[in-house]
CSV table of C-alpha atoms in Angstrom, one decimal:
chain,number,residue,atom,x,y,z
A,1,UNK,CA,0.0,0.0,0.0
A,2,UNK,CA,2.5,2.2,0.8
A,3,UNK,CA,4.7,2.1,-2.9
A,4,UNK,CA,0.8,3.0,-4.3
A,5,UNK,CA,0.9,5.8,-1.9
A,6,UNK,CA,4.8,6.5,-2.6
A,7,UNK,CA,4.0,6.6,-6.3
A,8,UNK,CA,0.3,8.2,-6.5
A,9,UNK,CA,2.3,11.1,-4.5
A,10,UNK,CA,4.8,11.4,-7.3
A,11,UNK,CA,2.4,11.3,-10.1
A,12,UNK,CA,0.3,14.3,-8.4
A,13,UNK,CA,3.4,16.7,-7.6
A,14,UNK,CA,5.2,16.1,-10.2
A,15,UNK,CA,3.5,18.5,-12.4
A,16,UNK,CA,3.3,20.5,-9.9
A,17,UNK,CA,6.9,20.8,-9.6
A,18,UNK,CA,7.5,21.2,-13.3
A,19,UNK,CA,5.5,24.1,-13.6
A,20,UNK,CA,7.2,25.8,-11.0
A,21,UNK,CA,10.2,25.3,-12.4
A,22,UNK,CA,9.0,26.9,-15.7
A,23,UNK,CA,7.2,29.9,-13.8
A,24,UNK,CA,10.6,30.3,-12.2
A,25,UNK,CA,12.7,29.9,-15.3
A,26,UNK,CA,10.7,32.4,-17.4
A,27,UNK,CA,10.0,34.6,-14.0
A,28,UNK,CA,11.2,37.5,-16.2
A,29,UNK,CA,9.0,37.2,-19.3
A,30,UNK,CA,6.5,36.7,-17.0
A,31,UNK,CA,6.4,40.0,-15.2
A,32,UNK,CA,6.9,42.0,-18.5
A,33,UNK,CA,3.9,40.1,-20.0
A,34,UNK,CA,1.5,40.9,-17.0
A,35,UNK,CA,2.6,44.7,-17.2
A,36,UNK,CA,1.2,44.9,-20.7
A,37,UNK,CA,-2.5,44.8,-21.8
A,38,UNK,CA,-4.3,41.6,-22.3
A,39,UNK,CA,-8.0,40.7,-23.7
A,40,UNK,CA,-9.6,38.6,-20.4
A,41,UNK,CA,-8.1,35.2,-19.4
A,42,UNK,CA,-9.3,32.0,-17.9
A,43,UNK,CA,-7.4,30.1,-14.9
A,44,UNK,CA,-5.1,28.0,-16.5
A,45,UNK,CA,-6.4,28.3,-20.4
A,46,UNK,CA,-5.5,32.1,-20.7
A,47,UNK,CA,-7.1,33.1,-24.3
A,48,UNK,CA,-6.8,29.5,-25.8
A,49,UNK,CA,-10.4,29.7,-26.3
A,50,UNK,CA,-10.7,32.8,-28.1
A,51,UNK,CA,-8.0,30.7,-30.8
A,52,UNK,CA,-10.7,28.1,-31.2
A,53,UNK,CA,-13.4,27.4,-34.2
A,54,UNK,CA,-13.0,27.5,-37.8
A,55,UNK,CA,-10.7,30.5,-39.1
A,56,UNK,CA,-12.9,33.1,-40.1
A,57,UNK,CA,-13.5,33.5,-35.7
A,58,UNK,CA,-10.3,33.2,-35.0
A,59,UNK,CA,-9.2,36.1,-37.5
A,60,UNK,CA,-12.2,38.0,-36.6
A,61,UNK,CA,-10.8,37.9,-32.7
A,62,UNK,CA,-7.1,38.6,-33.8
A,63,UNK,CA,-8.1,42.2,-35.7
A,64,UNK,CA,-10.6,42.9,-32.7
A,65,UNK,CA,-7.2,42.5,-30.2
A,66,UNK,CA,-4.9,44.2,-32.8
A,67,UNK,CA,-7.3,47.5,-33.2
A,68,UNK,CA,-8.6,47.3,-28.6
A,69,UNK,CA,-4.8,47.2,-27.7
A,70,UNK,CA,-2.8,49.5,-30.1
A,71,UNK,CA,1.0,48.8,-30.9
A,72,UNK,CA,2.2,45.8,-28.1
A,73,UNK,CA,0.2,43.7,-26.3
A,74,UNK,CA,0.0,40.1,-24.6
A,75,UNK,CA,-2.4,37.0,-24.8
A,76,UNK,CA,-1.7,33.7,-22.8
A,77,UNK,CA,-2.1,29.9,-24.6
A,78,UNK,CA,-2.7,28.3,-21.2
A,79,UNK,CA,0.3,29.1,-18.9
A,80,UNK,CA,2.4,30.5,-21.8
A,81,UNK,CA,2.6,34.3,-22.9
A,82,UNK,CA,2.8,35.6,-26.5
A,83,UNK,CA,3.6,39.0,-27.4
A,84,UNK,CA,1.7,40.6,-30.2
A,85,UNK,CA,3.2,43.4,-32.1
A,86,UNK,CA,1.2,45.5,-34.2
A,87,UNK,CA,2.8,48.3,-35.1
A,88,UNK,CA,5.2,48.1,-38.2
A,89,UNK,CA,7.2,50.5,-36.7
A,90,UNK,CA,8.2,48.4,-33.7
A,91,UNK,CA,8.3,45.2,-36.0
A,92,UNK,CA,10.8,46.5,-37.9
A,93,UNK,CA,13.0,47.3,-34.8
A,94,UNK,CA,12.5,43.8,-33.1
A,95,UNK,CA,13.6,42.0,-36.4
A,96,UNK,CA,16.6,44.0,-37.3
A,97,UNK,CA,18.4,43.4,-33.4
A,98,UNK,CA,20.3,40.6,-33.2
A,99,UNK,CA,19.9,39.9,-29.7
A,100,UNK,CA,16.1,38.3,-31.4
A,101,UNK,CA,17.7,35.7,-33.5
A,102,UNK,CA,17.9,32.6,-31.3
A,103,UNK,CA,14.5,30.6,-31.3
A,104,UNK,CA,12.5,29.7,-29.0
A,105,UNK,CA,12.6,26.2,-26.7
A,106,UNK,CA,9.4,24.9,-29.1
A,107,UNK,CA,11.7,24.9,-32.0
A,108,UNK,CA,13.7,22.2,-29.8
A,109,UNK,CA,10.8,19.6,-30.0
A,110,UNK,CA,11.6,19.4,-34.0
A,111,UNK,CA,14.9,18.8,-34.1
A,112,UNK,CA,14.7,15.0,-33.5
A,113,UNK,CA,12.7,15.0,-36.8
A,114,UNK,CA,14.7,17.9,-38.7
A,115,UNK,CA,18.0,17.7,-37.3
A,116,UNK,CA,19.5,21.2,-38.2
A,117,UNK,CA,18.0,22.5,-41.0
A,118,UNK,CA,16.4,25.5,-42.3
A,119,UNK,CA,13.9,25.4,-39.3
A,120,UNK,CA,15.8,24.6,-36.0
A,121,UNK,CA,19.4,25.6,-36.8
A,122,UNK,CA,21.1,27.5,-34.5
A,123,UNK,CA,22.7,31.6,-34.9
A,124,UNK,CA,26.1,30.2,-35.8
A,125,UNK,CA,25.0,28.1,-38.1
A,126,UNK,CA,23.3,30.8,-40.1
Protein backbone atom coordinates (compact mmCIF):
# COMPACT_ATOMS: atom_id res chain seq x y z
CA UNK A 1 0.00 0.00 0.00
CA UNK A 2 2.48 2.16 0.84
CA UNK A 3 4.68 2.10 -2.89
CA UNK A 4 0.79 3.04 -4.26
CA UNK A 5 0.91 5.83 -1.92
CA UNK A 6 4.76 6.53 -2.64
CA UNK A 7 3.99 6.60 -6.29
CA UNK A 8 0.34 8.25 -6.49
CA UNK A 9 2.34 11.06 -4.50
CA UNK A 10 4.78 11.37 -7.29
CA UNK A 11 2.44 11.32 -10.14
CA UNK A 12 0.32 14.28 -8.44
CA UNK A 13 3.39 16.66 -7.55
CA UNK A 14 5.20 16.06 -10.19
CA UNK A 15 3.50 18.52 -12.44
CA UNK A 16 3.26 20.49 -9.95
CA UNK A 17 6.93 20.78 -9.57
CA UNK A 18 7.52 21.19 -13.35
CA UNK A 19 5.53 24.07 -13.57
CA UNK A 20 7.16 25.84 -11.01
CA UNK A 21 10.18 25.31 -12.35
CA UNK A 22 9.05 26.91 -15.69
CA UNK A 23 7.21 29.90 -13.82
CA UNK A 24 10.65 30.33 -12.16
CA UNK A 25 12.67 29.90 -15.34
CA UNK A 26 10.70 32.44 -17.37
CA UNK A 27 9.98 34.57 -14.01
CA UNK A 28 11.16 37.51 -16.16
CA UNK A 29 9.01 37.15 -19.33
CA UNK A 30 6.52 36.70 -16.97
CA UNK A 31 6.38 39.98 -15.21
CA UNK A 32 6.91 42.03 -18.45
CA UNK A 33 3.92 40.12 -19.99
CA UNK A 34 1.50 40.93 -17.02
CA UNK A 35 2.58 44.69 -17.19
CA UNK A 36 1.16 44.87 -20.67
CA UNK A 37 -2.53 44.84 -21.81
CA UNK A 38 -4.30 41.56 -22.33
CA UNK A 39 -8.00 40.69 -23.66
CA UNK A 40 -9.60 38.58 -20.36
CA UNK A 41 -8.14 35.22 -19.45
CA UNK A 42 -9.31 32.04 -17.87
CA UNK A 43 -7.42 30.06 -14.92
CA UNK A 44 -5.13 28.04 -16.47
CA UNK A 45 -6.42 28.33 -20.37
CA UNK A 46 -5.50 32.09 -20.72
CA UNK A 47 -7.14 33.12 -24.30
CA UNK A 48 -6.79 29.52 -25.85
CA UNK A 49 -10.41 29.70 -26.31
CA UNK A 50 -10.71 32.84 -28.09
CA UNK A 51 -8.02 30.71 -30.76
CA UNK A 52 -10.69 28.09 -31.20
CA UNK A 53 -13.36 27.42 -34.18
CA UNK A 54 -12.96 27.53 -37.78
CA UNK A 55 -10.69 30.46 -39.06
CA UNK A 56 -12.88 33.09 -40.11
CA UNK A 57 -13.51 33.50 -35.68
CA UNK A 58 -10.27 33.16 -34.96
CA UNK A 59 -9.17 36.06 -37.47
CA UNK A 60 -12.24 38.02 -36.56
CA UNK A 61 -10.79 37.88 -32.71
CA UNK A 62 -7.10 38.62 -33.78
CA UNK A 63 -8.09 42.16 -35.68
CA UNK A 64 -10.59 42.92 -32.69
CA UNK A 65 -7.22 42.52 -30.17
CA UNK A 66 -4.87 44.17 -32.79
CA UNK A 67 -7.34 47.47 -33.24
CA UNK A 68 -8.59 47.26 -28.58
CA UNK A 69 -4.84 47.17 -27.71
CA UNK A 70 -2.75 49.55 -30.10
CA UNK A 71 0.97 48.76 -30.92
CA UNK A 72 2.20 45.83 -28.10
CA UNK A 73 0.21 43.66 -26.27
CA UNK A 74 0.01 40.10 -24.63
CA UNK A 75 -2.45 36.99 -24.84
CA UNK A 76 -1.65 33.70 -22.77
CA UNK A 77 -2.14 29.94 -24.56
CA UNK A 78 -2.70 28.27 -21.22
CA UNK A 79 0.33 29.14 -18.91
CA UNK A 80 2.42 30.53 -21.81
CA UNK A 81 2.64 34.26 -22.88
CA UNK A 82 2.80 35.58 -26.45
CA UNK A 83 3.56 39.01 -27.44
CA UNK A 84 1.68 40.59 -30.24
CA UNK A 85 3.17 43.45 -32.08
CA UNK A 86 1.19 45.49 -34.18
CA UNK A 87 2.78 48.30 -35.08
CA UNK A 88 5.20 48.08 -38.22
CA UNK A 89 7.23 50.51 -36.68
CA UNK A 90 8.22 48.42 -33.69
CA UNK A 91 8.29 45.19 -35.99
CA UNK A 92 10.79 46.46 -37.92
CA UNK A 93 13.00 47.34 -34.77
CA UNK A 94 12.47 43.84 -33.13
CA UNK A 95 13.56 42.01 -36.45
CA UNK A 96 16.61 44.02 -37.30
CA UNK A 97 18.36 43.40 -33.42
CA UNK A 98 20.29 40.55 -33.17
CA UNK A 99 19.86 39.92 -29.67
CA UNK A 100 16.08 38.25 -31.39
CA UNK A 101 17.74 35.66 -33.48
CA UNK A 102 17.90 32.62 -31.26
CA UNK A 103 14.49 30.62 -31.31
CA UNK A 104 12.55 29.65 -29.01
CA UNK A 105 12.64 26.21 -26.72
CA UNK A 106 9.40 24.94 -29.05
CA UNK A 107 11.73 24.89 -32.02
CA UNK A 108 13.67 22.22 -29.80
CA UNK A 109 10.79 19.64 -29.99
CA UNK A 110 11.59 19.39 -34.04
CA UNK A 111 14.91 18.83 -34.09
CA UNK A 112 14.75 14.99 -33.47
CA UNK A 113 12.73 15.01 -36.78
CA UNK A 114 14.69 17.94 -38.66
CA UNK A 115 18.01 17.74 -37.25
CA UNK A 116 19.48 21.21 -38.18
CA UNK A 117 17.96 22.47 -41.01
CA UNK A 118 16.40 25.52 -42.28
CA UNK A 119 13.93 25.44 -39.34
CA UNK A 120 15.80 24.58 -36.01
CA UNK A 121 19.41 25.63 -36.83
CA UNK A 122 21.14 27.51 -34.50
CA UNK A 123 22.72 31.62 -34.92
CA UNK A 124 26.10 30.22 -35.82
CA UNK A 125 25.04 28.06 -38.07
CA UNK A 126 23.34 30.81 -40.08
Amino acid sequence: MSVLLLLLSVVCLLPVVLYLQLRWKYRHVLATAGKLPCPPTWPLLGNALFFMGDITSITKNIIKFTTQFEGLFSIWIGPVPIFVVSDPSDVQIILNSSNTLEKDDVYDFLKPFLGNGLLTAPVPIW
